[in-house]
Amino acid sequence: MRIFVTGATGFIGSHVVKELIDAGYDVLGMTRSAEGGKTLAAMGADIHRATLEDVEGLRKGVDSADAVIHLGFNHNFAKFAESCKIDHQAIEALGAALANSDRTLIVPSVMGGLTSPGQVATEDMVRPEVSPLPRVSEQTAQSLQGVDAVVVRLAQVHNTVRQGLVTNAIAIAREKGMSAYVEDGMNRWAAVHVRDVARLFRLVLEQHEKGAIYHAVAEEGIPMRDIATAIGQGLNVPVKSIPSHEAQDHFGWFATFAAHSMMASSAITRKKLGWTPNGPGLISDLEHMNY
């Protein structure tokens, strides 16, 4: 099979490309740059130069593929709403190119905005129609007509280089000279190692049920206090609790996430796909990264 992967040189995308190639798949990786093309060529993938805004470029990538894994996203949080709109339009373009065929489209989603405080998100939970988040990749994929669209909800994806939203907490702690958590810091985040995520995408490609939702979760909920403590030790800065009314001043845009829980289970995913995550935990990666 030939798999078209958008975001093929990104953090998750590059690991998915390697996983697919190692498993014997033919990969067509999308990249914006010549440098990205060199990276893909070195991995053994074919190169497709295009951007997420390039509808015709997306269509051409789909035309030569047996399935599509969409991992491209602009992670510029200063323009988050704009990035989400581009993502929405890209998924619609991919869906239009795949419509009325038996080819699969796999789309990532997030855990945020799925549950009430204290709840653990499960695969059978339906995302509210009105979401507090502007990213609507899941809703867009599920609205596609005549497309075998599958959703993978992602926890905080990590290794010793990047850790999802936690990467922003590290940057803020470095800037402020203090690693903070809000109130008692017992709001919890689910997490998963990037190698486990890559393997899950391959298993979803091979074994998915049409229209299904899967969870990339290894650890259901790590307290933010523990995360902040690991960051403080790594940066050699104080670790402190701050009251909720000071969170906005300290964290800026990140305050929305810093005080909230994003817990999730992957029990259904593990049972249906035989996926067993075995990578290092988030705290271990934070303890072993090069700060």
C-alpha positions as MATLAB code, in Angstrom:
seq = 'MRIFVTGATGFIGSHVVKELIDAGYDVLGMTRSAEGGKTLAAMGADIHRATLEDVEGLRKGVDSADAVIHLGFNHNFAKFAESCKIDHQAIEALGAALANSDRTLIVPSVMGGLTSPGQVATEDMVRPEVSPLPRVSEQTAQSLQGVDAVVVRLAQVHNTVRQGLVTNAIAIAREKGMSAYVEDGMNRWAAVHVRDVARLFRLVLEQHEKGAIYHAVAEEGIPMRDIATAIGQGLNVPVKSIPSHEAQDHFGWFATFAAHSMMASSAITRKKLGWTPNGPGLISDLEHMNY';
ca = [
       0.000    0.000    0.000;
       1.021    3.574   -0.699;
       0.237    5.938    2.174;
       0.068    9.709    1.748;
       1.165   11.437    4.972;
       0.735   15.167    5.509;
       3.008   16.744    8.119;
       5.466   13.973    7.293;
       8.508   15.779    8.686;
       6.809   16.922   11.896;
       7.276   15.533   15.375;
       4.596   12.841   15.099;
       4.639   12.589   11.317;
       8.314   11.678   11.058;
       7.844    8.820   13.539;
       4.750    7.590   11.676;
       6.652    7.643    8.384;
       9.452    5.555    9.907;
       6.958    3.109   11.432;
       5.201    2.649    8.082;
       8.396    2.223    6.084;
       9.769   -0.263    8.604;
       6.524   -2.229    8.218;
       6.938   -2.372    4.436;
       4.608    0.409    3.329;
       5.341    2.797    0.467;
       5.107    6.339    1.874;
       4.480    9.604    0.042;
       5.382   12.339    2.495;
       4.156   15.912    2.136;
       6.523   18.743    2.999;
       6.676   22.474    2.366;
      10.431   22.759    1.978;
      13.410   21.391    0.100;
      15.050   20.667    3.448;
      12.028   18.603    4.442;
      12.332   16.738    1.164;
      15.907   15.785    2.002;
      14.762   14.470    5.377;
      12.050   12.357    3.777;
      14.382   11.021    1.107;
      16.867    9.968    3.792;
      14.051    8.058    5.513;
      13.152    6.252    2.303;
       9.910    8.092    1.552;
       8.803    9.677   -1.709;
       8.420   13.460   -1.640;
       5.355   15.589   -2.335;
       5.872   19.361   -2.124;
       2.709   21.148   -1.062;
       1.151   23.118    1.788;
      -2.060   22.638    3.745;
      -3.530   25.674    1.999;
      -2.831   24.115   -1.435;
      -6.056   22.259   -2.230;
      -4.802   21.088   -5.620;
      -1.561   19.885   -4.058;
      -3.514   17.897   -1.474;
      -5.655   16.342   -4.197;
      -2.602   15.277   -6.177;
      -1.151   13.635   -3.095;
      -4.381   11.706   -2.556;
      -4.611   10.651   -6.212;
      -1.598    8.342   -5.980;
      -2.346    6.921   -2.524;
      -4.272    3.969   -1.108;
      -4.827    5.729    2.234;
      -4.145    9.096    3.883;
      -2.826    9.971    7.333;
      -3.302   13.675    7.998;
      -0.755   14.975   10.515;
       0.005   18.430    9.151;
      -0.815   21.348   11.454;
       0.666   24.790   12.049;
       1.473   24.891   15.782;
       1.744   28.677   15.972;
      -0.462   29.368   19.009;
      -0.306   33.099   18.335;
      -2.436   32.318   15.263;
      -4.208   29.252   16.622;
      -7.689   30.069   15.284;
      -6.244   30.674   11.809;
      -4.289   27.397   11.966;
      -7.462   25.557   12.972;
      -9.352   27.043   10.020;
      -6.618   25.915    7.629;
      -6.717   22.439    9.190;
     -10.502   22.292    8.764;
     -10.252   23.253    5.096;
      -7.429   20.762    4.481;
      -9.463   17.889    5.951;
     -12.426   18.852    3.775;
     -10.151   18.898    0.706;
      -8.701   15.487    1.546;
     -12.196   14.149    2.140;
     -13.447   15.463   -1.194;
     -10.569   13.728   -2.978;
     -11.287   10.439   -1.155;
     -15.091   10.517   -1.420;
     -16.896    7.417   -2.637;
     -13.779    5.270   -2.544;
     -12.703    2.584   -0.092;
      -9.566    4.512    0.859;
      -9.082    5.471    4.503;
      -8.481    8.926    5.984;
      -6.991    9.025    9.494;
      -7.262   12.360   11.296;
      -5.854   13.343   14.704;
      -7.881   15.099   17.377;
      -7.219   16.342   20.916;
      -8.521   15.515   24.388;
      -9.231   19.121   25.366;
     -12.866   20.207   25.493;
     -14.158   16.639   25.635;
     -15.006   16.163   29.320;
     -16.146   17.943   32.438;
     -13.620   18.493   35.271;
     -12.664   15.206   36.919;
     -13.983   13.041   34.081;
     -11.819   10.539   32.211;
     -12.372   10.720   28.458;
     -13.208    7.437   26.747;
     -13.416    6.537   23.082;
     -17.207    6.273   23.134;
     -17.679    9.844   24.371;
     -19.254   12.154   21.816;
     -17.610   15.541   21.471;
     -20.041   18.408   22.225;
     -21.398   20.134   19.132;
     -20.336   23.484   20.573;
     -16.654   23.142   21.413;
     -14.658   25.633   23.490;
     -11.696   24.900   21.193;
     -11.397   26.271   17.652;
      -9.747   23.044   16.457;
     -12.526   20.935   14.929;
     -10.566   18.220   13.124;
     -12.657   15.473   14.725;
     -15.987   17.063   13.886;
     -14.827   17.792   10.338;
     -13.683   14.212    9.731;
     -16.964   12.822   11.050;
     -18.991   15.119    8.797;
     -17.371   13.892    5.585;
     -19.748   12.051    3.264;
     -18.714    8.849    1.533;
     -15.331    8.703    3.277;
     -13.831    5.988    5.482;
     -12.735    8.560    8.073;
     -11.178    7.513   11.385;
     -10.167    9.717   14.345;
      -7.221    9.268   16.710;
      -7.473   11.462   19.811;
      -4.030   12.375   21.099;
      -2.863   12.791   24.681;
       0.313   14.833   25.347;
       2.760   13.213   22.924;
       6.318   13.179   24.214;
       9.906   12.061   24.058;
      13.010   13.771   25.457;
      12.794   16.540   22.818;
       9.113   17.520   22.792;
       6.173   16.952   25.123;
       3.036   18.385   23.537;
       1.652   21.309   25.531;
       4.171   20.585   28.290;
       6.840   22.039   25.994;
       5.155   25.410   26.501;
       5.206   24.975   30.281;
       8.971   24.430   30.041;
       9.412   27.598   27.973;
       7.375   29.642   30.462;
       9.299   28.232   33.434;
      12.587   29.106   31.732;
      11.382   32.642   30.985;
       9.910   33.269   34.462;
      12.659   31.521   36.430;
       9.996   29.481   38.218;
       8.068   26.298   37.432;
       4.492   26.859   38.543;
       1.300   24.893   38.921;
      -2.153   26.239   39.787;
      -3.580   25.789   43.317;
      -2.850   22.203   44.456;
      -1.691   21.123   40.985;
      -3.861   18.014   41.037;
      -5.406   18.625   37.631;
      -4.139   15.780   35.469;
      -3.042   15.277   31.872;
      -2.969   12.071   29.862;
       0.279   11.330   28.025;
       1.836    8.926   25.526;
       5.298    8.368   24.030;
       5.656    9.304   20.358;
       6.879    5.827   19.333;
       3.709    4.316   20.776;
       1.654    6.858   18.837;
       3.382    5.911   15.583;
       2.656    2.234   16.159;
      -0.969    3.039   16.965;
      -1.449    4.901   13.674;
      -0.175    1.837   11.804;
      -2.532   -0.450   13.724;
      -5.448    1.906   13.061;
      -4.596    1.833    9.347;
      -4.556   -1.965    9.348;
      -7.403   -2.867   11.698;
      -9.775    0.084   12.120;
     -13.535    0.045   12.033;
     -15.089    2.604    9.727;
     -15.939    5.823   11.565;
     -14.249    4.683   14.770;
     -12.501    6.823   17.373;
      -9.296    5.617   19.028;
      -7.261    7.009   21.935;
      -3.485    7.416   21.934;
      -3.084    7.266   25.718;
      -0.462    5.436   27.781;
      -0.827    7.279   31.111;
      -4.354    8.327   32.019;
      -3.552   11.331   34.177;
      -0.316   12.806   35.492;
      -0.734   15.614   38.079;
       0.439   19.004   36.881;
       2.265   19.364   40.195;
       4.447   16.367   39.254;
       5.040   17.778   35.790;
       6.006   21.180   37.202;
       8.318   19.535   39.735;
      10.165   17.608   37.013;
      10.505   20.782   34.960;
      11.793   22.739   37.956;
      14.410   20.096   38.667;
      15.486   20.025   35.040;
      15.818   23.803   34.802;
      17.106   24.153   38.373;
      14.441   26.727   39.209;
      11.981   26.915   42.137;
       8.687   25.027   41.941;
       5.723   26.960   43.305;
       1.949   26.894   43.533;
       0.153   29.997   42.321;
      -3.488   30.921   43.036;
      -5.934   30.624   40.168;
      -6.437   34.390   39.960;
      -2.736   34.799   39.092;
      -2.662   32.081   36.425;
      -3.444   34.400   33.515;
      -0.660   36.826   34.408;
       1.863   34.033   34.867;
       0.989   31.676   31.998;
      -0.616   33.991   29.445;
      -2.535   32.037   26.776;
      -1.356   28.791   28.394;
      -3.432   29.516   31.529;
      -6.483   27.971   29.842;
      -4.695   24.624   29.857;
      -2.515   24.926   32.965;
      -5.410   24.738   35.428;
      -7.566   22.169   33.651;
      -7.572   18.384   33.516;
      -7.315   16.380   30.301;
      -7.530   12.807   31.554;
      -8.266    9.938   29.192;
      -8.384    6.158   28.926;
      -7.394    3.932   26.010;
      -8.975    0.698   27.274;
     -11.242    0.318   24.232;
      -8.403    1.063   21.809;
      -6.104   -1.469   23.462;
      -8.764   -4.176   23.371;
      -9.819   -3.609   19.762;
      -6.375   -3.135   18.227;
      -4.109   -5.098   20.555;
      -2.096   -1.941   21.166;
       0.132   -2.024   24.234;
       2.131    1.176   24.796;
       5.582    0.453   26.217;
       7.549    3.668   25.790;
       8.966    5.773   28.639;
       6.532    7.801   30.728;
       6.242   11.584   30.559;
       8.015   12.219   33.875;
      10.869    9.932   32.848;
      11.322   11.832   29.585;
      11.255   15.153   31.464;
      13.913   13.833   33.830;
      16.172   12.663   31.005;
      15.847   15.521   28.495;
      18.568   18.037   27.744;
      17.335   21.339   29.184;
];
